[in-house]
């Protein structure tokens, strides 16, 4: 359906007053920037309308109400003043009622009111019709003071960067929504870009996070949506324990994979609960995974140093495997590394789904295959370990070093998928090489392995160095061979195969 007007911006007049004389207000600048970005995305100038003469003491104008049936989308700028304004609340109610007379208030589970939160307001104070709609938060919270700072084009480089990222997210979502209404896919009411149905690449539950990891979550969400994945939750999660658990169960039942981002802060504790919403989501997903086998990822950023005792305890339990880890790969590192792990996993899941019949096994699962990963500079030094493994009945696979880069990488991944166990041999190579190969251990499930490795190990070989003596990791077994071949340690590891 084609609407004569694309967007109506609903706002409180005081929120467009500038603190600096002769400077445009926040709403006016938002309107201008959104108009330009949408024009770039749509390839046409959008029709965006707001009441410039709006005053807080005006009687509600019926002429505005009469226009609502001709408007595709409303944007509500949520602030403390907005939720106290009878005028603004009535605009929401009247647009909601008008939408029921044409294509409805929701299209493929997407509300036609986009909620922009300029200043945080408790969710129970939001207009009732949009209390469950996810908002676009145009503010951040200082982790030291807890003080809220609104995102703006005029508050400095970092705040300005976050403002443009958030506005770009909003513009892309609105553009997709408008395109889906104007040009629906054959036989549907919406386009695949926003439809929560089988036409999407799949559904990912991206758990709500604490405010210190919100930027990471937004970045990951953008990336997944760029690959065509539908992100859940797609409605505001309740902050009361019983309905929260019900909402999580419903979301998880639709999801193909769940992702949980942990940071230094513990997060909000819902009413009637003892744990934060971050920990509750993880616990519920762990239980669901145990019963239904849904894959999960938990990410902890590199350098994370929580100060809250509850968060320290939560992360310690996960690291120790004492609770909340069921079905999950725990990944610690950079966000970019984590993104690649997630995308690799989703790609392997998609390939499995698209197979019309099971592919023949590429290897004998009863074979004892050990992938011995080494740098070309260590091809001679590796011989004693290679001979020991072979003499004890193990098939040893070495990496290839000749050929194009993509072929070498593909062979490396295939070896990781098919071996029984993997050992990184670290002798003359540099630490960057070691770090790269260790990261591949984190990505193994994403590469599509059918079952876990019997063990992952890093074999520390001469020449000796202080860095090698101090080397340790939680991601793999460490075999110290600086004083010679450690046969007893190797026997214990090989007994796991």
mmCIF file of C-alpha atoms in Angstrom, residues 120-425:
data_model
loop_
_atom_site.group_PDB
_atom_site.id
_atom_site.type_symbol
_atom_site.label_atom_id
_atom_site.label_comp_id
_atom_site.label_asym_id
_atom_site.label_seq_id
_atom_site.Cartn_x
_atom_site.Cartn_y
_atom_site.Cartn_z
ATOM 1 C CA UNK A 120 15.419 7.413 29.465
ATOM 2 C CA UNK A 121 12.020 6.973 31.090
ATOM 3 C CA UNK A 122 10.884 3.921 33.070
ATOM 4 C CA UNK A 123 9.177 1.468 30.744
ATOM 5 C CA UNK A 124 5.951 1.456 32.755
ATOM 6 C CA UNK A 125 5.602 5.191 32.012
ATOM 7 C CA UNK A 126 5.781 4.743 28.229
ATOM 8 C CA UNK A 127 2.477 5.122 26.343
ATOM 9 C CA UNK A 128 0.550 1.888 26.806
ATOM 10 C CA UNK A 129 0.177 1.123 23.088
ATOM 11 C CA UNK A 130 3.983 1.094 22.583
ATOM 12 C CA UNK A 131 5.256 -0.096 25.968
ATOM 13 C CA UNK A 132 6.256 -3.420 24.389
ATOM 14 C CA UNK A 133 7.916 -1.889 21.314
ATOM 15 C CA UNK A 134 11.707 -1.979 21.217
ATOM 16 C CA UNK A 135 13.213 1.497 21.297
ATOM 17 C CA UNK A 136 16.224 3.163 19.684
ATOM 18 C CA UNK A 137 18.207 4.551 22.598
ATOM 19 C CA UNK A 138 19.755 7.904 21.718
ATOM 20 C CA UNK A 139 21.691 8.120 24.964
ATOM 21 C CA UNK A 140 24.445 6.327 26.816
ATOM 22 C CA UNK A 141 25.330 5.925 30.482
ATOM 23 C CA UNK A 142 28.649 6.835 32.033
ATOM 24 C CA UNK A 143 29.930 3.596 33.659
ATOM 25 C CA UNK A 144 31.703 5.519 36.403
ATOM 26 C CA UNK A 145 28.973 7.914 37.524
ATOM 27 C CA UNK A 146 25.861 6.238 36.126
ATOM 28 C CA UNK A 147 24.901 9.598 34.639
ATOM 29 C CA UNK A 148 22.952 9.602 31.368
ATOM 30 C CA UNK A 149 24.211 11.626 28.397
ATOM 31 C CA UNK A 150 21.994 12.168 25.369
ATOM 32 C CA UNK A 151 23.502 11.467 21.967
ATOM 33 C CA UNK A 152 23.796 14.548 19.825
ATOM 34 C CA UNK A 153 25.546 15.971 16.801
ATOM 35 C CA UNK A 154 27.099 18.650 19.017
ATOM 36 C CA UNK A 155 28.474 16.907 22.149
ATOM 37 C CA UNK A 156 31.922 15.786 20.957
ATOM 38 C CA UNK A 157 33.442 13.177 18.669
ATOM 39 C CA UNK A 158 32.475 9.973 20.537
ATOM 40 C CA UNK A 159 28.921 11.088 21.309
ATOM 41 C CA UNK A 160 28.518 12.318 17.745
ATOM 42 C CA UNK A 161 29.769 8.969 16.361
ATOM 43 C CA UNK A 162 27.275 7.042 18.484
ATOM 44 C CA UNK A 163 24.496 9.420 17.399
ATOM 45 C CA UNK A 164 25.150 8.776 13.698
ATOM 46 C CA UNK A 165 25.385 5.010 14.226
ATOM 47 C CA UNK A 166 22.031 4.982 16.019
ATOM 48 C CA UNK A 167 20.400 7.243 13.437
ATOM 49 C CA UNK A 168 21.740 5.016 10.653
ATOM 50 C CA UNK A 169 20.228 1.937 12.350
ATOM 51 C CA UNK A 170 16.880 3.707 12.604
ATOM 52 C CA UNK A 171 17.031 4.916 8.986
ATOM 53 C CA UNK A 172 17.837 1.443 7.634
ATOM 54 C CA UNK A 173 14.957 -0.123 9.585
ATOM 55 C CA UNK A 174 12.503 2.559 8.476
ATOM 56 C CA UNK A 175 13.697 2.305 4.869
ATOM 57 C CA UNK A 176 13.192 -1.481 4.874
ATOM 58 C CA UNK A 177 9.761 -1.066 6.432
ATOM 59 C CA UNK A 178 8.626 1.554 3.922
ATOM 60 C CA UNK A 179 9.949 -0.494 0.990
ATOM 61 C CA UNK A 180 8.119 -3.568 2.261
ATOM 62 C CA UNK A 181 4.820 -1.701 2.443
ATOM 63 C CA UNK A 182 5.194 -0.056 -0.952
ATOM 64 C CA UNK A 183 6.579 -3.100 -2.786
ATOM 65 C CA UNK A 184 5.517 -6.283 -0.974
ATOM 66 C CA UNK A 185 6.996 -9.566 -2.135
ATOM 67 C CA UNK A 186 4.611 -11.629 -4.287
ATOM 68 C CA UNK A 187 1.987 -13.295 -2.142
ATOM 69 C CA UNK A 188 3.060 -11.459 1.017
ATOM 70 C CA UNK A 189 2.319 -8.224 2.810
ATOM 71 C CA UNK A 190 5.957 -7.408 3.476
ATOM 72 C CA UNK A 191 9.430 -7.804 2.025
ATOM 73 C CA UNK A 192 11.902 -10.432 3.200
ATOM 74 C CA UNK A 193 14.047 -7.692 4.752
ATOM 75 C CA UNK A 194 11.695 -7.315 7.689
ATOM 76 C CA UNK A 195 9.569 -10.415 7.624
ATOM 77 C CA UNK A 196 9.974 -12.778 10.532
ATOM 78 C CA UNK A 197 9.320 -15.813 8.426
ATOM 79 C CA UNK A 198 10.952 -18.557 6.439
ATOM 80 C CA UNK A 199 12.231 -16.098 3.846
ATOM 81 C CA UNK A 200 14.804 -14.744 6.310
ATOM 82 C CA UNK A 201 18.192 -16.443 6.688
ATOM 83 C CA UNK A 202 17.149 -17.591 10.152
ATOM 84 C CA UNK A 203 16.380 -16.302 13.625
ATOM 85 C CA UNK A 204 18.982 -15.446 16.236
ATOM 86 C CA UNK A 205 18.254 -14.712 19.880
ATOM 87 C CA UNK A 206 20.636 -11.854 20.736
ATOM 88 C CA UNK A 207 20.199 -11.483 24.480
ATOM 89 C CA UNK A 208 19.681 -8.061 26.013
ATOM 90 C CA UNK A 209 22.915 -6.895 27.627
ATOM 91 C CA UNK A 210 24.130 -4.480 30.282
ATOM 92 C CA UNK A 211 24.677 -0.896 29.167
ATOM 93 C CA UNK A 212 28.477 -1.217 28.941
ATOM 94 C CA UNK A 213 28.128 -3.810 26.146
ATOM 95 C CA UNK A 214 25.183 -2.157 24.397
ATOM 96 C CA UNK A 215 27.372 -0.701 21.632
ATOM 97 C CA UNK A 216 28.841 -4.168 21.017
ATOM 98 C CA UNK A 217 25.334 -5.621 20.829
ATOM 99 C CA UNK A 218 24.198 -2.959 18.358
ATOM 100 C CA UNK A 219 27.243 -3.621 16.165
ATOM 101 C CA UNK A 220 26.672 -7.382 16.173
ATOM 102 C CA UNK A 221 22.955 -6.891 15.505
ATOM 103 C CA UNK A 222 23.714 -4.723 12.463
ATOM 104 C CA UNK A 223 26.113 -7.358 11.123
ATOM 105 C CA UNK A 224 23.640 -10.222 11.567
ATOM 106 C CA UNK A 225 20.816 -8.237 9.997
ATOM 107 C CA UNK A 226 23.135 -7.482 7.088
ATOM 108 C CA UNK A 227 23.383 -11.240 6.528
ATOM 109 C CA UNK A 228 19.584 -11.481 6.527
ATOM 110 C CA UNK A 229 19.006 -12.835 10.041
ATOM 111 C CA UNK A 230 15.944 -11.867 12.039
ATOM 112 C CA UNK A 231 16.899 -10.755 15.549
ATOM 113 C CA UNK A 232 14.974 -11.699 18.681
ATOM 114 C CA UNK A 233 13.723 -10.410 21.045
ATOM 115 C CA UNK A 234 11.784 -8.101 18.766
ATOM 116 C CA UNK A 235 9.715 -6.647 21.605
ATOM 117 C CA UNK A 236 10.629 -5.057 24.904
ATOM 118 C CA UNK A 237 11.334 -7.765 27.479
ATOM 119 C CA UNK A 238 9.262 -7.428 30.673
ATOM 120 C CA UNK A 239 11.143 -6.410 33.818
ATOM 121 C CA UNK A 240 8.952 -8.566 36.049
ATOM 122 C CA UNK A 241 10.168 -12.126 36.647
ATOM 123 C CA UNK A 242 7.176 -14.356 35.652
ATOM 124 C CA UNK A 243 6.264 -12.597 32.358
ATOM 125 C CA UNK A 244 9.995 -12.278 31.568
ATOM 126 C CA UNK A 245 10.430 -16.049 31.745
ATOM 127 C CA UNK A 246 7.356 -16.549 29.548
ATOM 128 C CA UNK A 247 8.659 -14.073 26.958
ATOM 129 C CA UNK A 248 12.088 -15.746 26.920
ATOM 130 C CA UNK A 249 10.561 -19.190 26.417
ATOM 131 C CA UNK A 250 8.526 -17.908 23.466
ATOM 132 C CA UNK A 251 11.574 -16.231 21.874
ATOM 133 C CA UNK A 252 13.841 -19.238 22.344
ATOM 134 C CA UNK A 253 11.271 -21.547 20.766
ATOM 135 C CA UNK A 254 11.631 -19.531 17.532
ATOM 136 C CA UNK A 255 15.438 -19.200 17.584
ATOM 137 C CA UNK A 256 18.092 -21.164 15.718
ATOM 138 C CA UNK A 257 20.961 -19.951 17.917
ATOM 139 C CA UNK A 258 21.408 -17.792 21.010
ATOM 140 C CA UNK A 259 24.098 -15.204 21.766
ATOM 141 C CA UNK A 260 24.926 -13.712 25.164
ATOM 142 C CA UNK A 261 27.286 -10.752 25.625
ATOM 143 C CA UNK A 262 28.815 -10.270 29.066
ATOM 144 C CA UNK A 263 30.653 -7.190 30.260
ATOM 145 C CA UNK A 264 31.934 -5.593 33.423
ATOM 146 C CA UNK A 265 28.482 -4.632 34.719
ATOM 147 C CA UNK A 266 25.933 -7.038 36.130
ATOM 148 C CA UNK A 267 22.814 -5.511 34.589
ATOM 149 C CA UNK A 268 19.302 -4.697 35.736
ATOM 150 C CA UNK A 269 17.616 -7.054 38.220
ATOM 151 C CA UNK A 270 13.921 -7.489 37.285
ATOM 152 C CA UNK A 271 11.206 -7.139 39.902
ATOM 153 C CA UNK A 272 10.724 -10.393 41.811
ATOM 154 C CA UNK A 273 14.090 -11.813 40.691
ATOM 155 C CA UNK A 274 17.429 -12.347 42.441
ATOM 156 C CA UNK A 275 19.556 -12.302 39.276
ATOM 157 C CA UNK A 276 20.123 -9.723 36.548
ATOM 158 C CA UNK A 277 18.246 -9.920 33.257
ATOM 159 C CA UNK A 278 21.587 -10.798 31.620
ATOM 160 C CA UNK A 279 22.088 -13.844 33.863
ATOM 161 C CA UNK A 280 18.419 -14.862 33.706
ATOM 162 C CA UNK A 281 18.489 -14.930 29.888
ATOM 163 C CA UNK A 282 21.598 -17.100 29.979
ATOM 164 C CA UNK A 283 20.133 -19.513 32.543
ATOM 165 C CA UNK A 284 16.860 -19.910 30.648
ATOM 166 C CA UNK A 285 18.732 -20.427 27.362
ATOM 167 C CA UNK A 286 21.013 -23.027 28.996
ATOM 168 C CA UNK A 287 17.981 -24.991 30.194
ATOM 169 C CA UNK A 288 16.330 -24.716 26.789
ATOM 170 C CA UNK A 289 19.535 -25.846 25.065
ATOM 171 C CA UNK A 290 19.801 -28.865 27.362
ATOM 172 C CA UNK A 291 16.303 -29.945 26.347
ATOM 173 C CA UNK A 292 16.345 -28.956 22.679
ATOM 174 C CA UNK A 293 19.993 -28.862 21.613
ATOM 175 C CA UNK A 294 19.989 -25.259 20.407
ATOM 176 C CA UNK A 295 23.590 -23.992 19.959
ATOM 177 C CA UNK A 296 24.718 -21.015 22.036
ATOM 178 C CA UNK A 297 27.596 -18.558 22.264
ATOM 179 C CA UNK A 298 28.708 -16.570 25.304
ATOM 180 C CA UNK A 299 31.164 -13.728 24.706
ATOM 181 C CA UNK A 300 33.386 -11.956 27.222
ATOM 182 C CA UNK A 301 35.399 -9.041 25.778
ATOM 183 C CA UNK A 302 39.173 -9.085 26.073
ATOM 184 C CA UNK A 303 40.418 -7.117 29.057
ATOM 185 C CA UNK A 304 37.082 -7.447 30.868
ATOM 186 C CA UNK A 305 37.577 -6.630 34.576
ATOM 187 C CA UNK A 306 34.210 -6.593 36.373
ATOM 188 C CA UNK A 307 34.059 -4.749 39.658
ATOM 189 C CA UNK A 308 30.646 -5.997 40.793
ATOM 190 C CA UNK A 309 30.978 -9.117 42.961
ATOM 191 C CA UNK A 310 27.849 -10.592 41.387
ATOM 192 C CA UNK A 311 29.320 -10.264 37.890
ATOM 193 C CA UNK A 312 32.668 -11.682 39.030
ATOM 194 C CA UNK A 313 30.859 -14.695 40.504
ATOM 195 C CA UNK A 314 28.728 -15.122 37.360
ATOM 196 C CA UNK A 315 31.749 -15.128 35.023
ATOM 197 C CA UNK A 316 33.764 -17.374 37.358
ATOM 198 C CA UNK A 317 30.964 -19.982 37.329
ATOM 199 C CA UNK A 318 30.889 -19.943 33.540
ATOM 200 C CA UNK A 319 34.672 -20.272 33.260
ATOM 201 C CA UNK A 320 34.611 -23.169 35.705
ATOM 202 C CA UNK A 321 31.704 -24.857 33.894
ATOM 203 C CA UNK A 322 29.658 -24.898 37.105
ATOM 204 C CA UNK A 323 26.420 -23.488 35.738
ATOM 205 C CA UNK A 324 24.847 -21.648 32.823
ATOM 206 C CA UNK A 325 27.300 -23.048 30.290
ATOM 207 C CA UNK A 326 25.154 -25.872 28.869
ATOM 208 C CA UNK A 327 25.167 -25.939 25.080
ATOM 209 C CA UNK A 328 27.429 -22.898 24.840
ATOM 210 C CA UNK A 329 30.844 -22.044 23.458
ATOM 211 C CA UNK A 330 32.492 -19.499 25.761
ATOM 212 C CA UNK A 331 34.576 -17.095 23.677
ATOM 213 C CA UNK A 332 36.918 -14.505 25.150
ATOM 214 C CA UNK A 333 38.509 -12.028 22.770
ATOM 215 C CA UNK A 334 37.770 -9.128 20.454
ATOM 216 C CA UNK A 335 34.305 -8.446 19.046
ATOM 217 C CA UNK A 336 35.546 -8.890 15.469
ATOM 218 C CA UNK A 337 36.916 -12.354 16.291
ATOM 219 C CA UNK A 338 33.636 -13.227 17.965
ATOM 220 C CA UNK A 339 31.634 -12.031 14.960
ATOM 221 C CA UNK A 340 33.621 -14.338 12.685
ATOM 222 C CA UNK A 341 32.978 -17.285 15.030
ATOM 223 C CA UNK A 342 29.225 -16.606 15.004
ATOM 224 C CA UNK A 343 29.012 -16.111 11.236
ATOM 225 C CA UNK A 344 31.027 -19.268 10.597
ATOM 226 C CA UNK A 345 28.633 -21.216 12.806
ATOM 227 C CA UNK A 346 25.533 -19.780 11.135
ATOM 228 C CA UNK A 347 26.969 -20.523 7.701
ATOM 229 C CA UNK A 348 27.682 -24.139 8.648
ATOM 230 C CA UNK A 349 24.158 -24.492 10.056
ATOM 231 C CA UNK A 350 22.704 -23.103 6.838
ATOM 232 C CA UNK A 351 24.737 -25.537 4.738
ATOM 233 C CA UNK A 352 23.441 -28.447 6.813
ATOM 234 C CA UNK A 353 19.849 -27.252 6.389
ATOM 235 C CA UNK A 354 20.240 -26.960 2.632
ATOM 236 C CA UNK A 355 21.523 -30.481 2.158
ATOM 237 C CA UNK A 356 18.769 -32.537 0.520
ATOM 238 C CA UNK A 357 20.329 -35.720 1.771
ATOM 239 C CA UNK A 358 23.147 -36.476 4.165
ATOM 240 C CA UNK A 359 26.589 -36.206 2.614
ATOM 241 C CA UNK A 360 28.789 -39.293 2.849
ATOM 242 C CA UNK A 361 31.315 -39.290 5.661
ATOM 243 C CA UNK A 362 34.672 -37.930 4.558
ATOM 244 C CA UNK A 363 36.534 -39.979 7.105
ATOM 245 C CA UNK A 364 36.245 -42.993 9.365
ATOM 246 C CA UNK A 365 35.083 -41.806 12.802
ATOM 247 C CA UNK A 366 36.861 -44.774 14.381
ATOM 248 C CA UNK A 367 40.227 -43.624 12.972
ATOM 249 C CA UNK A 368 42.691 -41.987 15.343
ATOM 250 C CA UNK A 369 43.555 -38.834 13.414
ATOM 251 C CA UNK A 370 45.673 -36.116 15.012
ATOM 252 C CA UNK A 371 46.049 -32.806 13.234
ATOM 253 C CA UNK A 372 49.551 -31.542 14.036
ATOM 254 C CA UNK A 373 49.547 -27.803 13.303
ATOM 255 C CA UNK A 374 52.914 -26.209 12.732
ATOM 256 C CA UNK A 375 54.599 -23.337 10.937
ATOM 257 C CA UNK A 376 56.802 -24.126 7.932
ATOM 258 C CA UNK A 377 59.809 -23.007 9.997
ATOM 259 C CA UNK A 378 59.173 -25.961 12.352
ATOM 260 C CA UNK A 379 58.755 -28.694 9.760
ATOM 261 C CA UNK A 380 62.023 -30.367 10.855
ATOM 262 C CA UNK A 381 61.641 -29.787 14.621
ATOM 263 C CA UNK A 382 58.238 -31.491 14.582
ATOM 264 C CA UNK A 383 59.634 -34.867 13.481
ATOM 265 C CA UNK A 384 60.172 -36.438 16.992
ATOM 266 C CA UNK A 385 56.565 -35.707 18.015
ATOM 267 C CA UNK A 386 55.233 -36.821 14.626
ATOM 268 C CA UNK A 387 57.161 -40.114 14.874
ATOM 269 C CA UNK A 388 56.009 -40.706 18.468
ATOM 270 C CA UNK A 389 52.348 -40.292 17.516
ATOM 271 C CA UNK A 390 52.663 -42.482 14.440
ATOM 272 C CA UNK A 391 54.534 -45.211 16.318
ATOM 273 C CA UNK A 392 51.687 -45.328 18.858
ATOM 274 C CA UNK A 393 49.074 -45.994 16.194
ATOM 275 C CA UNK A 394 47.827 -42.493 15.345
ATOM 276 C CA UNK A 395 47.358 -41.125 11.846
ATOM 277 C CA UNK A 396 49.165 -37.766 11.764
ATOM 278 C CA UNK A 397 47.991 -35.002 9.435
ATOM 279 C CA UNK A 398 50.228 -31.986 8.808
ATOM 280 C CA UNK A 399 49.185 -28.664 7.250
ATOM 281 C CA UNK A 400 49.997 -27.956 3.618
ATOM 282 C CA UNK A 401 52.249 -25.027 2.785
ATOM 283 C CA UNK A 402 52.118 -24.881 -1.015
ATOM 284 C CA UNK A 403 49.236 -23.488 -3.063
ATOM 285 C CA UNK A 404 47.063 -20.399 -2.998
ATOM 286 C CA UNK A 405 46.058 -18.877 0.330
ATOM 287 C CA UNK A 406 42.375 -19.794 0.069
ATOM 288 C CA UNK A 407 43.212 -23.443 -0.709
ATOM 289 C CA UNK A 408 45.584 -23.667 2.243
ATOM 290 C CA UNK A 409 42.965 -22.140 4.527
ATOM 291 C CA UNK A 410 40.250 -24.488 3.257
ATOM 292 C CA UNK A 411 42.477 -27.521 3.894
ATOM 293 C CA UNK A 412 43.243 -26.242 7.404
ATOM 294 C CA UNK A 413 39.533 -25.906 8.223
ATOM 295 C CA UNK A 414 38.748 -29.335 6.783
ATOM 296 C CA UNK A 415 41.477 -30.877 8.954
ATOM 297 C CA UNK A 416 40.004 -29.210 12.048
ATOM 298 C CA UNK A 417 36.557 -30.593 11.144
ATOM 299 C CA UNK A 418 37.680 -34.179 10.601
ATOM 300 C CA UNK A 419 40.497 -34.864 13.085
ATOM 301 C CA UNK A 420 40.083 -36.656 16.414
ATOM 302 C CA UNK A 421 42.362 -34.206 18.252
ATOM 303 C CA UNK A 422 44.531 -31.218 17.380
ATOM 304 C CA UNK A 423 47.962 -30.119 18.597
ATOM 305 C CA UNK A 424 49.601 -26.764 17.853
ATOM 306 C CA UNK A 425 53.373 -27.200 17.718
#
